[in-house]
Short mmCIF file of C-alpha atoms and ligand atoms in Angstrom, two decimals:
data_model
loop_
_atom_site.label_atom_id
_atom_site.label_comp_id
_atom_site.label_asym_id
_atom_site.label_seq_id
_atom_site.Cartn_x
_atom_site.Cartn_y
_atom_site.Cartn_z
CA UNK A 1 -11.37 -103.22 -32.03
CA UNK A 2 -7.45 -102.86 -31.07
CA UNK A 3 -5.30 -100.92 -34.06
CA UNK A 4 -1.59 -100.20 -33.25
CA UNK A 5 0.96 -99.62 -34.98
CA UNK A 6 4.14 -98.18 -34.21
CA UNK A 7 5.12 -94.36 -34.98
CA UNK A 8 7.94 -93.86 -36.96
CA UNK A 9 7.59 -90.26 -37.99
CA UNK A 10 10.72 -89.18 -38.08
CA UNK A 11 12.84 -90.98 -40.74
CA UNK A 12 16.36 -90.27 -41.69
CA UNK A 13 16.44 -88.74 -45.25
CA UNK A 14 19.62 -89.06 -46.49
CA UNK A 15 21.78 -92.32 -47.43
CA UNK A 16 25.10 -93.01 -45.29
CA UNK A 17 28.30 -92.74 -46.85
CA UNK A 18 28.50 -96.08 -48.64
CA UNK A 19 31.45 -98.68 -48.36
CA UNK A 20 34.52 -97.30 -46.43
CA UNK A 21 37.31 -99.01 -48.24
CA UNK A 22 38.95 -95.71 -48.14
CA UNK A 23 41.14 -94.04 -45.49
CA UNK A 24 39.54 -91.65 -43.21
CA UNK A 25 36.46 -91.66 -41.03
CA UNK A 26 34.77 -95.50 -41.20
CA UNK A 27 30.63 -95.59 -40.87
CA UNK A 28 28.92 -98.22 -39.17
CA UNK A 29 25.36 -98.99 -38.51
CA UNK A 30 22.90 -101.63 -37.17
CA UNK A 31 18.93 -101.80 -36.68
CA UNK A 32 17.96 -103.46 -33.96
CA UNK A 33 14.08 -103.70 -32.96
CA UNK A 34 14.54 -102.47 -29.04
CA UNK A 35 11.88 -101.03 -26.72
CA UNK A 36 8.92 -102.48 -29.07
CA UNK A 37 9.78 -99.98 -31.80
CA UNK A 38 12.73 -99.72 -34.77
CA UNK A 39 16.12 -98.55 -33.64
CA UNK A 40 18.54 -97.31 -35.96
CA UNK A 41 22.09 -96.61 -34.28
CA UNK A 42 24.93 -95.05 -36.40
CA UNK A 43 28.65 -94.39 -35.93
CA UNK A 44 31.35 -92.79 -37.36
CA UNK A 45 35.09 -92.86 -36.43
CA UNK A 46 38.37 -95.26 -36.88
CA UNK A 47 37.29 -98.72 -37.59
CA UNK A 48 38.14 -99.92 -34.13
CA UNK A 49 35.95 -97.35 -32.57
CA UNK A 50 32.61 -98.54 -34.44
CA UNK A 51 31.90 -102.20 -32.89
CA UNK A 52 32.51 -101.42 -29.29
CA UNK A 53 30.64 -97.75 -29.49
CA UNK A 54 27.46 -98.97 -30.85
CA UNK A 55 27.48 -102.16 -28.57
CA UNK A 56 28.00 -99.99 -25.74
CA UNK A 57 25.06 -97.50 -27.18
CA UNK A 58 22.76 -100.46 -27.55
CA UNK A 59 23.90 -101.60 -23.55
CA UNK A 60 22.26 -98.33 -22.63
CA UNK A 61 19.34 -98.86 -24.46
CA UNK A 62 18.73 -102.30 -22.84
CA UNK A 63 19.48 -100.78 -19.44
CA UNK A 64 16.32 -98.00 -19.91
CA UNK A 65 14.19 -100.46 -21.25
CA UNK A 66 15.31 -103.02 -18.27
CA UNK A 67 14.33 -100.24 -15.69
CA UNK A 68 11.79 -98.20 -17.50
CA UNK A 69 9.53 -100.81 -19.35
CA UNK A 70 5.75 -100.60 -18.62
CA UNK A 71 5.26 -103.59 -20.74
CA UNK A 72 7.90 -105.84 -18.94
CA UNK A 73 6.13 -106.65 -15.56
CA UNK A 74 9.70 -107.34 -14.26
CA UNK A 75 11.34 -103.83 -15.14
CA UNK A 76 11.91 -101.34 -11.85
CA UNK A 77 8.68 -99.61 -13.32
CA UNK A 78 6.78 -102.16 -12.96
CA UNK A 79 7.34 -103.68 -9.85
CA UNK A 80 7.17 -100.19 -8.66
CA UNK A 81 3.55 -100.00 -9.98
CA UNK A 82 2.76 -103.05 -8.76
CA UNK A 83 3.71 -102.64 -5.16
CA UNK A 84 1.70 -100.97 -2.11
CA UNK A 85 2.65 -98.17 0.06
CA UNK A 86 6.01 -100.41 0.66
CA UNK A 87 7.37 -100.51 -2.11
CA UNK A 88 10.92 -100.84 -2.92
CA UNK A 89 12.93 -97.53 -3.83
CA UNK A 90 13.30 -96.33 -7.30
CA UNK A 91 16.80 -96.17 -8.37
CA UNK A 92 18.43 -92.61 -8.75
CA UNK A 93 18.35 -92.34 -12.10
CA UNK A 94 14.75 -93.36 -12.41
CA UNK A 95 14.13 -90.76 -10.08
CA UNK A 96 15.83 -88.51 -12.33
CA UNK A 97 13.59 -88.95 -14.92
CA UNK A 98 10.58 -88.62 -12.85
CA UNK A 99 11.56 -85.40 -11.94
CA UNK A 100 12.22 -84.45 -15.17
CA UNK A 101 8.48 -85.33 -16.02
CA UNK A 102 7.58 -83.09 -12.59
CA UNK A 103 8.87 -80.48 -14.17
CA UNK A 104 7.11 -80.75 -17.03
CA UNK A 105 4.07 -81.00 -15.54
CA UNK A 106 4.46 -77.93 -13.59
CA UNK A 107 5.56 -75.87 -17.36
CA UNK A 108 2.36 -77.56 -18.86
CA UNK A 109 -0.32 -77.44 -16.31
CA UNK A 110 -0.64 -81.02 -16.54
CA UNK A 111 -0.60 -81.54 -19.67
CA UNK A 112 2.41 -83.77 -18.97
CA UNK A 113 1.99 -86.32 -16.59
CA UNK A 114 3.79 -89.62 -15.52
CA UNK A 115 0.90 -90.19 -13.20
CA UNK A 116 -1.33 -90.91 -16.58
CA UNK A 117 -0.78 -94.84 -16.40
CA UNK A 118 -4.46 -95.76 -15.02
CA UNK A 119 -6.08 -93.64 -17.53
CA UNK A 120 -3.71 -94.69 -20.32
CA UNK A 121 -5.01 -98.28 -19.42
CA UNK A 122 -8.61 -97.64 -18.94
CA UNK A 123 -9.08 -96.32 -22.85
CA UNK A 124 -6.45 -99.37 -24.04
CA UNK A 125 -8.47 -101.59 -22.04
CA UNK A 126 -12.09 -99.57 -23.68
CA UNK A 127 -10.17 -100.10 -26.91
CA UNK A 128 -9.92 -103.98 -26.60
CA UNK A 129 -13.77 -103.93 -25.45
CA UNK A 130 -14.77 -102.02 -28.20
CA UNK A 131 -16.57 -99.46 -26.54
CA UNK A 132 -16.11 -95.97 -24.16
CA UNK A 133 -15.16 -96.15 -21.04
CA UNK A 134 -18.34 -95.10 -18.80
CA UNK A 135 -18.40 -92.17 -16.42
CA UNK A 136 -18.22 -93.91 -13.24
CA UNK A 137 -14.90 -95.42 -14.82
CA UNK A 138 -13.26 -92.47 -15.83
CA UNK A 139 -14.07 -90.92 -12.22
CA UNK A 140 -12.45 -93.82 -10.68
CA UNK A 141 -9.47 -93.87 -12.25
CA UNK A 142 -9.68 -89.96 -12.44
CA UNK A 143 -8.94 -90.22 -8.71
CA UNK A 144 -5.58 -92.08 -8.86
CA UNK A 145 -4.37 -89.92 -11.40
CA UNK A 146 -2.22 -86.45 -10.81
CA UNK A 147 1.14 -85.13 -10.75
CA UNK A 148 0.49 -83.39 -7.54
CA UNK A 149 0.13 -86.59 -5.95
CA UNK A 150 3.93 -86.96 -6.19
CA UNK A 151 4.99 -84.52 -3.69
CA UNK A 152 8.35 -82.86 -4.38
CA UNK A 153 9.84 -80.21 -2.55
CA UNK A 154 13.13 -77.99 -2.83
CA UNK A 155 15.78 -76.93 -3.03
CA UNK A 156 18.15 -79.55 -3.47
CA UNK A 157 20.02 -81.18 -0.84
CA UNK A 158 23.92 -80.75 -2.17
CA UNK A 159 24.89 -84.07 -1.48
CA UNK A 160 21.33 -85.57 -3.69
CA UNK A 161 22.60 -88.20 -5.87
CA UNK A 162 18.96 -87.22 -7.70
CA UNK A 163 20.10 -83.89 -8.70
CA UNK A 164 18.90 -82.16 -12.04
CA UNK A 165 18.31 -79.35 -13.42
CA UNK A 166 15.22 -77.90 -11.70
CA UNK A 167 13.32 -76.35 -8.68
CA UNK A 168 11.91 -79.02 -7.79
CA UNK A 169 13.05 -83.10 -5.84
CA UNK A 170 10.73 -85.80 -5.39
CA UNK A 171 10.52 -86.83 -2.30
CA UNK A 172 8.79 -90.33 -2.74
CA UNK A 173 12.44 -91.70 -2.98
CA UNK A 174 14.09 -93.07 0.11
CA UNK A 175 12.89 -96.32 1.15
CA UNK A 176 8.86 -96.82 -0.11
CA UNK A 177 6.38 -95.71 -2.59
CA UNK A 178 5.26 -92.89 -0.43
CA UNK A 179 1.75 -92.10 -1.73
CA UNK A 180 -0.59 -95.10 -2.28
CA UNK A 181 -1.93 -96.01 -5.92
CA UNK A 182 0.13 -93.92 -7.38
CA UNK A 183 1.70 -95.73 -10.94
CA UNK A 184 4.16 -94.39 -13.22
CA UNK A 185 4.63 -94.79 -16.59
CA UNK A 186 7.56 -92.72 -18.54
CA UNK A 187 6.72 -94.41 -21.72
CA UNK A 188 6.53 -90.63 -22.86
CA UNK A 189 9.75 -89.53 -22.19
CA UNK A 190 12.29 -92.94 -21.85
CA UNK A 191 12.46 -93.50 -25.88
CA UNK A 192 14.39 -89.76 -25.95
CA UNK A 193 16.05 -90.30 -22.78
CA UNK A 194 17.58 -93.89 -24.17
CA UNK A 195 18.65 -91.96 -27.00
CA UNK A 196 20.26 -89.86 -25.27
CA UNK A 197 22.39 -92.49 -23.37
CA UNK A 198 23.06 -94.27 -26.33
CA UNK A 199 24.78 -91.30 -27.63
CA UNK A 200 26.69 -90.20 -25.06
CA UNK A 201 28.37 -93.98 -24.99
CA UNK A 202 29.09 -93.60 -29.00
CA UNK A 203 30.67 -90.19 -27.79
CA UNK A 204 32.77 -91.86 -25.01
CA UNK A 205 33.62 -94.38 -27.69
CA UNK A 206 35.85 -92.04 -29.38
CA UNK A 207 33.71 -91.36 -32.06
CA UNK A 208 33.84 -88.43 -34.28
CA UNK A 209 30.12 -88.62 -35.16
CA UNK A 210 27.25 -90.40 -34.41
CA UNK A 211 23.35 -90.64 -34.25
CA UNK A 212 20.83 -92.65 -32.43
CA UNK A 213 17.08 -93.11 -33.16
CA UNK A 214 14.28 -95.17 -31.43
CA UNK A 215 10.55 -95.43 -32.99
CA UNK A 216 10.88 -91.00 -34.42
CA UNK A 217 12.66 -89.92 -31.62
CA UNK A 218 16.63 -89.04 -32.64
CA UNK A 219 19.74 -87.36 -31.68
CA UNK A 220 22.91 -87.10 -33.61
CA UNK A 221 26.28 -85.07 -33.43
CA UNK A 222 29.40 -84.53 -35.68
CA UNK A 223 29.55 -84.98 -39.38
CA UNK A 224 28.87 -88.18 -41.67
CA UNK A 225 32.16 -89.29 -42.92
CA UNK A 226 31.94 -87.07 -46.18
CA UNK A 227 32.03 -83.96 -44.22
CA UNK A 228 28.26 -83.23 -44.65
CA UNK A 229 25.79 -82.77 -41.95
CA UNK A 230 22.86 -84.93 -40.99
CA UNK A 231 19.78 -84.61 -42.35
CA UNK A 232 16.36 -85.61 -40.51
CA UNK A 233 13.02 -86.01 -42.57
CA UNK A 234 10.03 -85.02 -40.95
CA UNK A 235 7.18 -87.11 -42.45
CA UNK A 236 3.74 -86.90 -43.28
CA UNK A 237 1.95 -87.90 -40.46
CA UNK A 238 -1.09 -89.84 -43.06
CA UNK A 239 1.65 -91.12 -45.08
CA UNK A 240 4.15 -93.20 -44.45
CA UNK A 241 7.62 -92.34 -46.02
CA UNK A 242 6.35 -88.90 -47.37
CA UNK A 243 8.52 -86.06 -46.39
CA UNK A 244 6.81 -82.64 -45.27
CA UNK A 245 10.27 -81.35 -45.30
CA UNK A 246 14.42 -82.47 -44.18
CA UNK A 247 15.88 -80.50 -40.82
CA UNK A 248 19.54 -80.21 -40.47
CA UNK A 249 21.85 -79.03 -37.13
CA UNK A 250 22.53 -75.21 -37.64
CA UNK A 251 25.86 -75.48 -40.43
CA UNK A 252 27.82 -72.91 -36.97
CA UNK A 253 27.53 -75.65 -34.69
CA UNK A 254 29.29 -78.96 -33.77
CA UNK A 255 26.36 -80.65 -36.30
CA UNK A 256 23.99 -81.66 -32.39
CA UNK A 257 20.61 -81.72 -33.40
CA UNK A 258 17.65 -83.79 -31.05
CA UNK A 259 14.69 -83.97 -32.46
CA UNK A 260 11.12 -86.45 -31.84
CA UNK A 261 7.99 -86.80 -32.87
CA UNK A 262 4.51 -87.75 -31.15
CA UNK A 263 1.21 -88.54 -33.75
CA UNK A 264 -2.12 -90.05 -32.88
CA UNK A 265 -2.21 -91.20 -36.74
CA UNK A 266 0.43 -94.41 -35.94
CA UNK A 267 -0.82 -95.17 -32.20
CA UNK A 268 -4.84 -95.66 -31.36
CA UNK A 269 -7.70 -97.56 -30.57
CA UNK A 270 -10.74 -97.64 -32.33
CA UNK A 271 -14.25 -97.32 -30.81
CA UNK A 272 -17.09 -97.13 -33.20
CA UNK A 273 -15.13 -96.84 -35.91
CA UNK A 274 -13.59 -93.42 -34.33
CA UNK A 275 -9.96 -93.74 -33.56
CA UNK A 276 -8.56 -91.87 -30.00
CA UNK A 277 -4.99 -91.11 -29.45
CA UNK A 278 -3.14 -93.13 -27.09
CA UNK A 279 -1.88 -90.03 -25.79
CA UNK A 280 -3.95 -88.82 -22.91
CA UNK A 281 -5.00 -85.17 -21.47
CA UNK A 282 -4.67 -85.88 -17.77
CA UNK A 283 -6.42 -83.17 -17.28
CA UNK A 284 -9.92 -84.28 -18.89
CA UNK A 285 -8.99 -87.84 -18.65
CA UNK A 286 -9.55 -87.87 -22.39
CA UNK A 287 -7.80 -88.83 -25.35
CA UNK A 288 -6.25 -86.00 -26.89
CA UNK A 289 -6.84 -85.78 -30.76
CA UNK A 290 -6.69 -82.33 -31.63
CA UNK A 291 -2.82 -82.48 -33.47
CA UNK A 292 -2.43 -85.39 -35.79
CA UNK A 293 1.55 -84.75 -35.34
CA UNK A 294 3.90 -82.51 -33.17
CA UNK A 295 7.70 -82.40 -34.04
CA UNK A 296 10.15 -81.16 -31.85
CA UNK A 297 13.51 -79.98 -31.99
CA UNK A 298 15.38 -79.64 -28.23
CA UNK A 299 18.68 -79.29 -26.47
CA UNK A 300 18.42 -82.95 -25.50
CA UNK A 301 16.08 -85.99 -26.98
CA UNK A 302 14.32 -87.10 -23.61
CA UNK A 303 13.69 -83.04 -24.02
CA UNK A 304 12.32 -83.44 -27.11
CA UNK A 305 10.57 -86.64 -26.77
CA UNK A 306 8.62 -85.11 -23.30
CA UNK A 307 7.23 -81.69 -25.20
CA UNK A 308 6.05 -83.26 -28.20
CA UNK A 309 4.13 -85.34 -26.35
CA UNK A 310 2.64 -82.27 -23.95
CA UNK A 311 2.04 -80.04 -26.99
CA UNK A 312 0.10 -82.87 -28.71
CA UNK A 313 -2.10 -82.45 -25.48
CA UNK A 314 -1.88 -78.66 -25.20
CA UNK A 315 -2.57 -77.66 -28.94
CA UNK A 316 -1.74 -75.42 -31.03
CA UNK A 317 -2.36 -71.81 -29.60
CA UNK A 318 -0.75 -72.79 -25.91
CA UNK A 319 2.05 -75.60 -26.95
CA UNK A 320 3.62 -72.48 -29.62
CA UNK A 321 2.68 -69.98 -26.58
CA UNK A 322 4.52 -71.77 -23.55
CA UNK A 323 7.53 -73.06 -26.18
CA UNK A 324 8.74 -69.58 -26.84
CA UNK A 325 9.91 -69.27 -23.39
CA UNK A 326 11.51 -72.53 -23.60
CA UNK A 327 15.46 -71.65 -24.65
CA UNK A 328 16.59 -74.07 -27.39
CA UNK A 329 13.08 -75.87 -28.47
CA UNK A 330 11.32 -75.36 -31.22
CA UNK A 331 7.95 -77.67 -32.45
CA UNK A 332 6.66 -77.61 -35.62
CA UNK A 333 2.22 -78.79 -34.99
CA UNK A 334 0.49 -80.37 -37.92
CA UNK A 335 -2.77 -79.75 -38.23
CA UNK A 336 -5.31 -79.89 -40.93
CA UNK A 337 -6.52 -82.59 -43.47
CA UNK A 338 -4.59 -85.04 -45.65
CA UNK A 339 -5.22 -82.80 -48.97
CA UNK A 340 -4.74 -79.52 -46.89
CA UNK A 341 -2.57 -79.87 -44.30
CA UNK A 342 -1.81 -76.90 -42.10
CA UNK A 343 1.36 -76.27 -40.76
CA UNK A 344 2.05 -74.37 -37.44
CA UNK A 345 5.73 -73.45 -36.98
CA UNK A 346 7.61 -71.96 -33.44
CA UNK A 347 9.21 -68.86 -33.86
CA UNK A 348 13.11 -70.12 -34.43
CA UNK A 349 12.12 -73.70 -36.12
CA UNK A 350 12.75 -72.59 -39.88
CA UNK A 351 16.36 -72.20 -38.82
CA UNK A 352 16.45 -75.94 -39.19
CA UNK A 353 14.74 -76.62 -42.53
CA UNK A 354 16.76 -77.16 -45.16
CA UNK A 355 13.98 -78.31 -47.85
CA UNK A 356 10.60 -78.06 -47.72
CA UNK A 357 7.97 -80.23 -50.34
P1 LIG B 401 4.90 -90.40 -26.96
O1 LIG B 401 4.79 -91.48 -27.97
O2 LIG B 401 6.30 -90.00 -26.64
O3 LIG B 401 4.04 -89.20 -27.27
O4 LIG B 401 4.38 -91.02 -25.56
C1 LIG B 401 3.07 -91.49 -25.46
C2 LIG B 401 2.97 -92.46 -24.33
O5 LIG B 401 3.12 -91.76 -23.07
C3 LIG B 401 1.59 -93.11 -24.26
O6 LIG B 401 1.58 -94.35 -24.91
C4 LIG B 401 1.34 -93.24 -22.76
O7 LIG B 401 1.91 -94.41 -22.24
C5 LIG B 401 2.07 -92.06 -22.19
N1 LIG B 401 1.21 -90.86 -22.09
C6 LIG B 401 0.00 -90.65 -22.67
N2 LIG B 401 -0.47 -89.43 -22.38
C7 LIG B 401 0.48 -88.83 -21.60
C8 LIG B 401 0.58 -87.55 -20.97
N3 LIG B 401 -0.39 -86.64 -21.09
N4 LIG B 401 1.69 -87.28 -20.24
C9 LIG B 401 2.67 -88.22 -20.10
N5 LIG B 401 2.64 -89.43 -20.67
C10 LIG B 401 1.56 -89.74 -21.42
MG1 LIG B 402 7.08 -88.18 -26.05
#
């Protein structure tokens, strides 16, 4: 038996400012379904700013989901995965993200890995069945399976159109797939990274404010139009629309604030009658069920998006270990029962509660 439904576990607590018939800054939002999940896209600014920034942020979000899609067999992703050894090239910017994910992997230990596809099929696939996935299957796929099977090397070449932000390039880019039966999926990390975009094109817009979320995973900046800041509810993750508590951007800064969520209570299969994450620990080749919900708060959304997902694999002792040496994130692990929930918080992540239930 196949159960899915879609996480929303962040939800955006406080009402917009209402009808703008008066001067000053003019709100305007939409909520498009996009990348199989809820969207809601919000900006703020002169009225002829609104229209062209959020069609422009929803362009971006198309583009990601054009290139990045697992489910579309016709995105680069996909075609990617489907290939051989010859392969077309990856794009730079998909390349980007990959490497962004290779660095994550390294931080984590594997916990985070875009080479988690197979396995991520094998247990959807059990799920349809109705029943586990046997030993000799899990060894199988087990073998295909690996961040180390990307190799990268360093440092960067100056002239890399791949740059970012690490030690790290992958060198499968060029002209072919490189390593055979390797297949990506960055289903993990492109939701944040899509918000991302989407905001930076309601910034180019002009925009004094804005904020962009896709299926729990969000980023905003500026004020609303009635000077206050935004404020991000971080729900329940057994009930839908209850608040555990409402995070704001630090009242000192320019009112950025990124922030997603990863849950095994909105996305699972169940096999006799037990329900297994659809989040994966590469490592085991497992489901990984030990944190019901992991919230993070991060200098950028794909940011956010990738450790909340790794921390729901690593748990609670090692995900608040390894995040204190991460500058700028913060998680917030829920663990427990419905009637007792237990709360584990990073060191700095209070600094962003403004209410707690
Ligand atoms: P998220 O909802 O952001 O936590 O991403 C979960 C999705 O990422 C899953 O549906 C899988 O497609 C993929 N995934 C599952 N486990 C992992 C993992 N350990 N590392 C990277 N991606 C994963
Ligand atoms: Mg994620």
């Amino acid at each position: 038996m196949l159960s899915f439904r879609i996480a929303i576990a962040v939800v955006i607590a406080a009402a917009l400012a209402g009808c703008d018939s008066e001067p000053g800054p003019q709100t305007r939002r939409v909520t498009p379904v996009v990348m199989g999940t809820t969207a809601r896209l919000v900006a703020v600014g002169e009225e002829g700013q609104l229209d062209p920034a959020l069609s422009a942020a929803r362009a971006e979000i198309d583009d990601v989901n054009e290139r990045l899609s697992t489910y579309n067999p016709d995105s680069e992703l996909s075609r990617f995965n489907a290939g051989g050894e010859n392969t077309p090239q990856l794009g730079w910017s998909t390349m980007d993200i990959i490497g962004t994910g290779q660095v994550l992997s390294e931080k984590t230990g594997g916990a985070f890995d875009v080479t988690v596809l197979p396995l991520v099929q094998l247990w959807s696939e059990a799920g349809k069945a109705g029943r586990l996935p046997t030993e000799a299957e899990l060894a199988e796929v087990r073998q295909r399976v690996g961040y180390q099977r990307i190799p990268v090397t360093g440092p960067t070449p100056p002239d890399a159109a791949f740059y970012w932000d690490g030690p790290a390039i992958v060198m499968m880019a060029r002209n072919r797939k490189g390593v055979p039966y390797v297949q990506i999926t960055l289903d993990a990390i492109a939701k944040g990274y899509a918000v991302d975009e989407a905001l930076a094109a309601v910034r180019r817009a002009g925009c004094s404010a804005g904020l962009v979320e896709i299926g729990g995973d969000l980023r905003c900046f500026g004020r609303k139009a009635d000077g206050s800041a935004w404020r991000v509810g971080v729900e329940s993750p057994w009930e839908e629309g209850k608040l555990l508590m409402t995070l704001s951007p630090p009242p000192a800064g320019d009112g950025e604030l990124a922030v997603a969520t990863s849950g095994n209570y909105r996305r699972f299969v169940t096999i006799d009658g037990v329900r297994y994450s659809h989040i994966i620990d590469p490592r085991t080749g497992r489901p990984a069920d030990a944190v019901p919900s992991v919230t993070v708060i991060a200098p950028t959304a794909m940011a956010a998006d990738g450790w909340a997902t790794a921390l729901s694999v690593l748990g609670v002792e090692k995900g608040l270990e390894l995040i204190e040496h991460e500058p700028g994130v913060e998680a917030l692990l829920v663990t427990g029962q419905p009637e007792s929930p237990r709360l584990h918080f990073s060191s700095g992540f209070k600094r962003y509660v403004v209410e707690a239930d």
